[in-house]
Coordinates of C-alpha atoms in Angstrom, one line a residue:
M1405 CA 2.7 106.4 146.2
E1406 CA 2.8 109.4 148.4
F1407 CA 5.3 111.1 145.9
L1408 CA 3.4 110.4 142.6
Q1409 CA 0.1 111.3 144.6
R1410 CA 1.8 114.9 145.5
H1411 CA 3.0 115.4 142.2
Q1412 CA 0.1 114.1 140.5
W1413 CA 2.0 111.4 138.2
R1414 CA 0.1 109.5 136.1
C1415 CA 0.9 105.7 135.0
C1416 CA 0.9 104.0 131.5
R1417 CA 1.8 100.6 130.6
R1418 CA 2.8 99.5 127.4
K1419 CA 4.2 95.9 126.6
H1420 CA 7.0 95.4 129.0
F1421 CA 7.6 99.2 129.6
V1422 CA 6.1 101.3 132.4
W1423 CA 6.6 105.0 132.5
Y1424 CA 5.3 108.2 134.5
Y1425 CA 4.5 111.4 133.1
R1426 CA 3.6 114.4 135.2
L1427 CA 0.6 116.5 134.6
P1428 CA 1.2 120.4 134.3
Y1429 CA 1.0 122.3 137.4
E1430 CA 2.1 125.7 138.2
T1431 CA 5.9 126.3 139.8
G1432 CA 7.1 129.1 141.8
D1433 CA 8.6 131.7 140.0
G1434 CA 12.7 132.1 139.4
Q1435 CA 13.3 128.6 137.7
N1436 CA 16.3 129.1 135.1
L1437 CA 16.9 126.2 132.7
V1438 CA 20.3 126.6 131.5
T1439 CA 23.1 124.5 129.2
E1440 CA 26.0 124.9 127.0
D1441 CA 26.9 123.9 123.3
V1442 CA 29.6 121.1 122.9
T1443 CA 32.1 120.8 120.3
V1444 CA 33.8 117.2 120.4
V1445 CA 36.2 115.6 117.9
E1446 CA 34.9 112.7 116.2
G1447 CA 35.4 109.3 118.3
D1448 CA 35.5 111.1 121.6
V1449 CA 33.1 111.5 124.4
A1450 CA 30.4 114.5 124.5
T1451 CA 28.9 115.5 127.7
I1452 CA 25.5 117.2 127.8
S1453 CA 24.3 119.1 130.6
C1454 CA 20.9 120.2 131.5
R1455 CA 20.6 122.3 134.5
V1456 CA 18.2 123.9 136.8
K1457 CA 18.7 127.3 138.8
N1458 CA 16.2 127.6 141.9
S1459 CA 15.0 124.3 141.5
D1460 CA 11.7 123.0 142.9
D1461 CA 12.1 119.3 142.0
S1462 CA 10.3 119.9 138.5
V1463 CA 11.4 116.8 136.0
I1464 CA 14.2 117.3 133.6
Q1465 CA 14.3 115.4 130.2
L1466 CA 16.8 115.2 127.4
L1467 CA 15.5 114.9 123.8
N1468 CA 17.7 114.0 120.6
P1469 CA 17.5 116.1 117.4
N1470 CA 14.8 113.9 116.5
R1471 CA 12.6 114.6 119.5
Q1472 CA 13.1 111.3 121.0
T1473 CA 13.4 111.0 124.4
I1474 CA 17.2 110.0 125.7
Y1475 CA 16.8 110.3 129.2
F1476 CA 13.5 111.0 131.3
R1477 CA 14.8 111.7 135.0
D1478 CA 17.4 108.8 135.4
F1479 CA 15.6 106.5 133.2
R1480 CA 16.6 105.7 129.4
P1481 CA 13.8 105.0 127.0
L1482 CA 16.0 105.3 124.0
K1483 CA 17.9 102.1 123.3
D1484 CA 21.2 103.2 122.6
S1485 CA 24.0 102.5 125.1
R1486 CA 26.4 104.8 123.7
F1487 CA 24.2 107.5 125.9
Q1488 CA 25.1 107.2 129.6
L1489 CA 23.8 108.5 133.0
V1490 CA 26.9 110.9 134.6
N1491 CA 24.8 112.7 136.9
F1492 CA 21.0 112.9 137.8
S1493 CA 19.5 115.3 140.8
N1494 CA 16.8 117.7 141.1
S1495 CA 18.9 120.6 139.6
E1496 CA 20.8 118.7 136.9
L1497 CA 20.8 116.1 134.4
R1498 CA 24.2 115.1 132.8
V1499 CA 24.6 112.5 130.1
S1500 CA 27.5 111.3 127.9
L1501 CA 27.7 110.3 124.5
T1502 CA 30.6 108.1 123.6
N1503 CA 32.0 107.4 120.3
V1504 CA 30.7 110.3 118.8
S1505 CA 30.3 110.5 115.0
I1506 CA 28.8 113.0 112.6
S1507 CA 25.3 111.7 112.4
D1508 CA 25.3 112.6 116.1
E1509 CA 25.9 116.3 115.3
G1510 CA 22.6 118.5 115.8
R1511 CA 20.4 120.3 118.4
Y1512 CA 19.7 118.4 121.8
F1513 CA 16.9 119.6 123.9
C1514 CA 16.6 119.9 127.6
Q1515 CA 12.7 120.2 129.0
L1516 CA 11.7 121.3 132.2
Y1517 CA 8.1 120.2 133.2
T1518 CA 6.8 123.4 134.8
D1519 CA 3.5 125.2 133.7
P1520 CA 4.2 126.5 131.2
P1521 CA 6.7 124.1 130.2
Q1522 CA 10.6 125.2 129.9
E1523 CA 12.6 124.3 127.0
I1524 CA 16.4 125.0 125.8
Y1525 CA 18.5 123.3 123.2
T1526 CA 22.3 122.7 123.1
T1527 CA 24.2 122.2 119.8
I1528 CA 26.7 119.3 119.3
T1529 CA 29.4 120.2 117.0
V1530 CA 31.4 117.2 115.5
L1531 CA 35.1 118.0 114.3
V1532 CA 36.9 115.4 112.0
P1533 CA 40.7 116.0 111.7
P1534 CA 42.3 115.2 108.4
R1535 CA 42.2 111.7 107.5
N1536 CA 45.4 111.8 105.6
L1537 CA 48.6 114.6 104.9
V1538 CA 50.7 113.6 102.0
I1539 CA 53.5 116.1 100.3
D1540 CA 53.6 114.9 96.4
I1541 CA 57.3 116.5 94.7
Q1542 CA 57.0 117.2 91.3
K1543 CA 60.8 116.1 90.9
E1544 CA 62.6 114.1 93.2
I1545 CA 65.8 115.3 92.4
A1546 CA 66.2 118.9 91.3
V1547 CA 69.2 120.7 89.8
E1548 CA 70.1 124.1 91.3
G1549 CA 68.1 126.9 90.0
E1550 CA 65.4 125.0 89.1
E1551 CA 61.7 125.8 90.5
I1552 CA 60.2 122.8 91.4
E1553 CA 56.2 122.4 92.5
L1554 CA 55.2 121.1 95.7
N1555 CA 51.4 119.8 96.8
C1556 CA 50.3 118.9 100.2
T1557 CA 46.7 117.5 100.7
A1558 CA 44.9 117.3 104.0
M1559 CA 41.8 114.8 103.1
A1560 CA 38.4 114.6 104.4
S1561 CA 38.2 116.9 107.6
R1562 CA 35.8 119.1 109.1
P1563 CA 36.1 122.0 109.0
A1564 CA 38.3 122.8 106.1
T1565 CA 41.9 123.0 107.2
T1566 CA 44.3 125.6 107.0
I1567 CA 47.7 124.6 105.4
R1568 CA 51.2 126.3 106.0
W1569 CA 54.7 125.6 104.5
F1570 CA 58.0 125.7 106.0
K1571 CA 61.5 125.3 104.4
G1572 CA 63.4 124.6 107.7
N1573 CA 62.4 127.4 109.7
K1574 CA 61.4 129.7 107.5
E1575 CA 57.7 130.2 106.6
L1576 CA 56.7 130.3 102.7
T1577 CA 53.4 131.0 101.2
G1578 CA 51.6 128.4 99.1
K1579 CA 48.3 128.6 97.0
S1580 CA 45.6 126.7 98.6
E1581 CA 42.2 125.2 97.0
V1582 CA 39.2 123.7 98.8
E1583 CA 37.0 121.0 97.9
Q1584 CA 33.9 120.0 99.8
W1585 CA 32.5 116.4 99.7
S1586 CA 29.2 116.0 101.4
D1587 CA 30.0 117.4 104.8
M1588 CA 34.0 116.8 104.5
Y1589 CA 36.4 119.3 103.1
T1590 CA 39.7 118.3 101.1
V1591 CA 42.3 121.0 101.0
T1592 CA 45.5 120.9 98.5
S1593 CA 48.0 123.5 98.8
Q1594 CA 50.7 124.4 96.3
L1595 CA 54.0 125.6 96.7
L1596 CA 56.3 126.7 94.1
L1597 CA 60.2 127.1 95.1
K1598 CA 63.4 127.8 93.4
V1599 CA 66.0 125.7 94.7
G1600 CA 70.0 126.6 95.3
R1601 CA 72.8 124.2 96.6
E1602 CA 72.3 125.6 99.9
D1603 CA 68.8 123.7 100.0
D1604 CA 70.1 120.1 99.5
G1605 CA 69.1 118.0 102.6
V1606 CA 66.7 120.9 103.8
P1607 CA 63.2 119.9 105.0
V1608 CA 60.2 120.8 103.3
I1609 CA 57.3 121.1 105.9
C1610 CA 53.4 121.0 105.5
L1611 CA 51.9 121.8 108.8
V1612 CA 47.9 121.8 109.3
D1613 CA 46.1 124.4 111.6
H1614 CA 42.9 122.6 112.5
P1615 CA 41.0 122.7 115.7
A1616 CA 40.4 119.1 115.8
V1617 CA 44.2 118.1 115.8
K1618 CA 47.3 119.6 117.3
D1619 CA 51.0 119.7 115.6
L1620 CA 49.9 117.5 112.5
Q1621 CA 52.4 117.8 109.8
T1622 CA 54.7 116.0 107.3
Q1623 CA 57.8 116.9 105.5
R1624 CA 59.8 116.0 102.6
Y1625 CA 63.6 116.4 102.5
L1626 CA 64.8 118.2 99.0
E1627 CA 67.8 116.8 97.0
V1628 CA 69.4 119.2 95.0
M1629 CA 72.3 118.5 92.4
Y1630 CA 75.0 121.4 92.0
K1631 CA 78.3 121.9 90.1
P1632 CA 81.6 121.5 91.8
Q1633 CA 82.7 124.1 94.3
V1634 CA 86.7 124.0 93.8
R1635 CA 89.2 125.3 96.3
V1636 CA 93.2 125.5 96.0
S1637 CA 95.4 125.4 98.9
Q1638 CA 98.8 125.7 99.1
N1639 CA 100.5 122.9 101.0
Y1640 CA 104.5 124.1 100.7
P1641 CA 105.6 126.6 101.7
V1642 CA 103.5 126.9 104.2
Q1643 CA 101.8 130.8 104.0
G1644 CA 105.4 131.5 102.9
L1645 CA 106.8 133.4 99.7
T1646 CA 107.6 131.4 96.9
R1647 CA 111.4 132.0 95.9
E1648 CA 113.5 130.9 93.5
G1649 CA 115.1 127.3 94.0
E1650 CA 112.4 126.3 96.3
P1651 CA 109.5 123.5 95.9
L1652 CA 105.9 124.5 95.5
E1653 CA 103.0 122.1 96.3
L1654 CA 99.6 122.8 95.7
T1655 CA 96.2 120.8 96.3
C1656 CA 92.8 121.2 94.6
A1657 CA 89.9 120.0 96.5
A1658 CA 86.2 119.9 94.8
F1659 CA 82.9 119.5 96.2
G1660 CA 79.7 119.1 94.4
K1661 CA 76.5 116.7 93.9
P1662 CA 77.3 114.4 92.4
Q1663 CA 80.8 114.3 93.8
P1664 CA 83.1 115.6 90.6
T1665 CA 84.8 112.6 88.6
D1666 CA 87.0 114.7 86.2
M1667 CA 89.6 117.2 88.0
R1668 CA 92.5 118.4 85.9
W1669 CA 95.3 121.3 86.1
L1670 CA 96.5 123.6 83.5
R1671 CA 98.0 126.9 82.8
V1672 CA 96.2 129.8 81.8
D1673 CA 97.2 131.3 78.7
D1674 CA 100.4 129.5 78.6
E1675 CA 101.6 125.6 78.3
M1676 CA 102.1 124.0 81.5
P1677 CA 105.9 123.7 82.2
Q1678 CA 107.6 119.9 81.6
H1679 CA 109.1 119.8 85.2
V1680 CA 105.6 120.6 86.6
V1681 CA 104.6 117.3 88.2
V1682 CA 100.6 116.5 88.3
S1683 CA 99.4 113.8 90.4
G1684 CA 95.7 113.6 90.7
S1685 CA 94.5 116.8 92.9
N1686 CA 97.9 117.7 93.6
L1687 CA 100.8 120.1 91.8
L1688 CA 104.5 119.9 92.6
I1689 CA 107.0 122.4 91.0
S1690 CA 110.3 121.0 93.0
N1691 CA 112.4 123.8 91.8
L1692 CA 110.9 127.1 91.1
N1693 CA 112.4 130.2 88.7
K1694 CA 110.9 133.0 87.3
T1695 CA 109.8 131.3 84.1
D1696 CA 107.0 129.6 86.4
N1697 CA 105.2 132.9 87.1
G1698 CA 101.6 132.5 85.9
T1699 CA 98.4 131.5 86.6
Y1700 CA 97.4 127.9 87.4
R1701 CA 93.8 126.7 87.0
C1702 CA 92.3 123.9 88.8
E1703 CA 89.2 122.6 87.0
A1704 CA 86.7 120.0 88.2
S1705 CA 83.3 118.8 86.5
N1706 CA 80.3 116.8 87.1
A1707 CA 77.0 115.8 85.4
V1708 CA 75.8 119.5 86.4
G1709 CA 78.5 121.4 85.2
K1710 CA 82.2 122.5 85.4
S1711 CA 83.9 125.2 88.0
H1712 CA 87.5 126.2 88.7
A1713 CA 89.7 127.9 91.1
D1714 CA 93.0 129.8 89.9
Y1715 CA 96.3 130.4 91.9
M1716 CA 98.7 133.3 90.6
L1717 CA 102.2 132.2 91.0
F1718 CA 105.1 134.9 91.2
V1719 CA 108.4 133.6 92.0
Y1720 CA 110.8 135.8 94.2
D1721 CA 114.5 136.2 94.5
T1722 CA 115.9 134.5 97.3
T1723 CA 116.8 138.0 98.9
A1724 CA 113.0 138.7 98.8
T1725 CA 111.4 139.6 102.3
T1726 CA 108.0 140.8 101.5
E1727 CA 105.5 139.7 99.4
P1728 CA 103.8 141.8 96.8
A1729 CA 100.1 141.9 96.4
V1730 CA 100.0 140.1 93.1
H1731 CA 100.9 136.6 94.6
G1732 CA 98.0 134.5 95.9
F1733 CA 94.7 132.3 95.1
T1734 CA 91.9 133.4 93.1
Q1735 CA 88.6 131.8 92.2
L1736 CA 86.4 133.7 89.7
P1737 CA 82.8 132.9 88.9
N1738 CA 81.9 130.8 86.0
S1739 CA 78.7 132.9 85.9
A1740 CA 76.6 135.3 87.4
E1741 CA 75.1 133.0 89.6
E1742 CA 78.3 131.9 91.2
L1743 CA 78.7 135.3 92.7
D1744 CA 76.9 134.0 95.8
Y1745 CA 78.3 131.1 96.9
G1746 CA 81.9 132.7 97.7
D1747 CA 84.4 130.3 96.5
L1748 CA 87.6 132.2 96.8
S1749 CA 90.2 130.6 98.5
D1750 CA 91.3 131.5 101.9
S1751 CA 94.5 133.0 100.4
R1752 CA 92.4 135.4 98.5
A1753 CA 92.0 137.4 102.1
G1754 CA 96.0 137.5 102.4
E1755 CA 95.9 139.1 99.1
E1756 CA 93.4 141.6 99.6
G1757 CA 95.3 142.3 102.7
S1758 CA 98.6 143.3 100.8
I1759 CA 96.6 145.3 98.4
R1760 CA 95.4 147.3 101.5
S1761 CA 98.9 147.5 102.9
V1762 CA 100.4 148.9 99.7
D1763 CA 97.6 151.6 99.2
H1764 CA 98.9 152.7 102.6
A1765 CA 102.4 152.9 102.0
V1766 CA 101.5 155.2 98.9
V1767 CA 99.3 157.7 100.8
G1768 CA 102.2 157.9 103.3
G1769 CA 104.7 158.4 100.6
V1770 CA 102.5 161.3 98.8
V1771 CA 102.0 162.8 102.3
A1772 CA 105.6 163.0 103.1
V1773 CA 106.2 164.7 99.8
V1774 CA 103.7 167.1 100.7
V1775 CA 105.5 168.1 104.0
F1776 CA 108.7 168.2 102.6
A1777 CA 107.8 170.6 99.8
M1778 CA 106.1 172.8 102.6
L1779 CA 109.1 172.9 104.8
C1780 CA 111.3 173.7 101.8
L1781 CA 108.9 176.7 100.9
L1782 CA 108.9 178.0 104.5
I1783 CA 112.9 178.1 104.4
I1784 CA 112.9 179.9 101.1
L1785 CA 110.4 182.5 102.2
G1786 CA 112.9 183.0 105.6
R1787 CA 115.8 183.6 103.6
Y1788 CA 114.1 186.3 101.3
F1789 CA 112.6 188.5 104.2
A1790 CA 116.1 188.3 106.1
R1791 CA 117.8 189.8 103.1
H1792 CA 115.3 192.5 102.5
K1793 CA 115.2 193.6 106.1
G1794 CA 116.9 197.2 107.0
T1795 CA 116.4 201.2 106.4
Y1796 CA 115.9 202.6 102.9
F1797 CA 116.1 206.0 101.4
T1798 CA 114.9 207.7 98.2
H1799 CA 116.8 209.9 95.7
E1800 CA 115.0 213.0 97.2
A1801 CA 116.7 212.2 100.8
K1802 CA 120.3 212.3 99.8
G1803 CA 122.2 214.7 101.8
A1804 CA 119.6 215.3 104.0
D1805 CA 121.7 213.8 107.0
D1806 CA 124.2 216.8 107.1
A1807 CA 122.0 219.9 107.0
A1808 CA 121.4 222.0 110.1
D1809 CA 117.8 222.3 109.4
A1810 CA 114.8 221.2 107.8
D1811 CA 115.2 224.1 105.1
T1812 CA 118.7 223.4 104.3
A1813 CA 118.0 219.6 104.1
I1814 CA 115.5 220.5 101.3
I1815 CA 118.0 222.8 99.6
N1816 CA 120.9 220.5 99.7
A1817 CA 118.6 217.1 98.9
E1818 CA 119.3 215.6 95.4
G1819 CA 116.7 216.7 93.4
G1820 CA 116.0 219.9 95.3
Q1821 CA 115.4 223.3 93.9
N1822 CA 119.2 224.2 93.4
N1823 CA 120.2 221.2 91.6
S1824 CA 117.0 221.4 89.5
E1825 CA 118.1 224.7 88.1
E1826 CA 121.7 223.6 87.2
K1827 CA 120.2 220.8 84.9
K1828 CA 118.3 222.9 83.3
E1829 CA 119.2 223.3 79.6
Y1830 CA 118.4 225.9 77.0
F1831 CA 118.1 225.5 73.0
I1832 CA 118.9 228.0 70.7

C-alpha cells in the first residue's frame, strides 16, 4: 500500500477483475519512449518492445490497433493467449505474439503514464509467402525449331512476388502480370522459348524473389524431338589408303529423338555396285577397284525428318603412298538450320588438312620457279657485261697513236682536214 500511496494509485473493481490506474502527475524531464516497427512472416512470432530511456518508474502499457489494452505493466487484461509477456521492468515492456496472421497487422501503441502522457506506435507488417508455385508448359513434347509457351504462377502472396526464369544456368526474361484479391497478390509470368535439340533434357526453372521466403523455385525438364544426326566412320583400312584389291568397311551411326528406325546406304549419282554388301548400318567392299570411285551416302530418318552423311571414295594404285585431298568423309546439311550442329565426320578434318598441304606445295613450287628465273636473269646479264668490257675508239681517232704530237695526230686522224680535202668531188 505504501507503493500505491506514494504513486497515487486508485483501485477499481468490476466483477472478478481488479485493476489499478495511476493519476497523472508531473515527472522529471528527460524520459523518452522508444520502439521499433516489426516485420514478421505469417505464422511466426512477432515481438513488440516498449522501452523508456531515463526511466523514473512510470507505468508502461501496450495497446492493440483497436485501442484495447494488451498489457498494463505485467498484467494482461486482453484474453488472447497468443500474447505472452517476455520481459517487464521499469524501463521495458516486451510482449510476444505467436502464430501471427494478416488480421494482426496494424499499429500497436506504447503508452507511458507521465504528465503529460507519452505515446508512440509500432507497426506490425505481416508477410505472406506464395502458397503455390506451378509451371505450366503449353506443349509437353516440342519439335526442334518450335516456339513454346511456359507460364509460372505464384498464388496468394503478400507483397507481390517477383518471378525469374532460368534455362540451365542462363537467365531468361519473361513477362509478368499481377492480380490482387483483397490483401493478396497472384503473379503469373509468361516465357516464350524457341527450342533446339540441345535443349532436350535441360531444366527450365521458375524462381521466386520474395522477402518472406528464400530459394523457392520449381522446374520442368524440356523434352524436344529432333531429326537424326548421322556419322560415317571407316573401320577398315584404319586411317589408311583405299588401294585396289583391298577391302573397305564403313559403319553408319545415327542418333535422334525418336531414335531413327529407317537407315539405308546408296551411291550418289550412280547405281550401287553389285559386289557391295550392305548389312544394316555397315557397308563392305571386299575387293576395291577404280570403278568403285564415287560418293556413298548413309540416310537415316525418324518421325521428325531425314538426314544423311556422305563418304567420298577414291581408289588408289597399289603403289600409292600419299592420299590426295579428294578422299574422305563429308556430311552436308539438309537445310540451313543444320549448319549449327556440326555433323561433319572426324575424317573431314583430315581432308581439310590434305587440302592445306596441297596449297602449301603449290605455293612452294611457284616460289621455286620465281627464284630459278631470277638466277637465270642474273647469269645472262653477267655474261653480257663481260663481253662488252674494254677500250673503244671512234673513227676520228684512227691513226692518232703513231703521231708525234697533237697537231700531227689531228691531221693524220681519219676524217681530219687532209683526208677531207681528198674526198672532195667536183661536178661539171
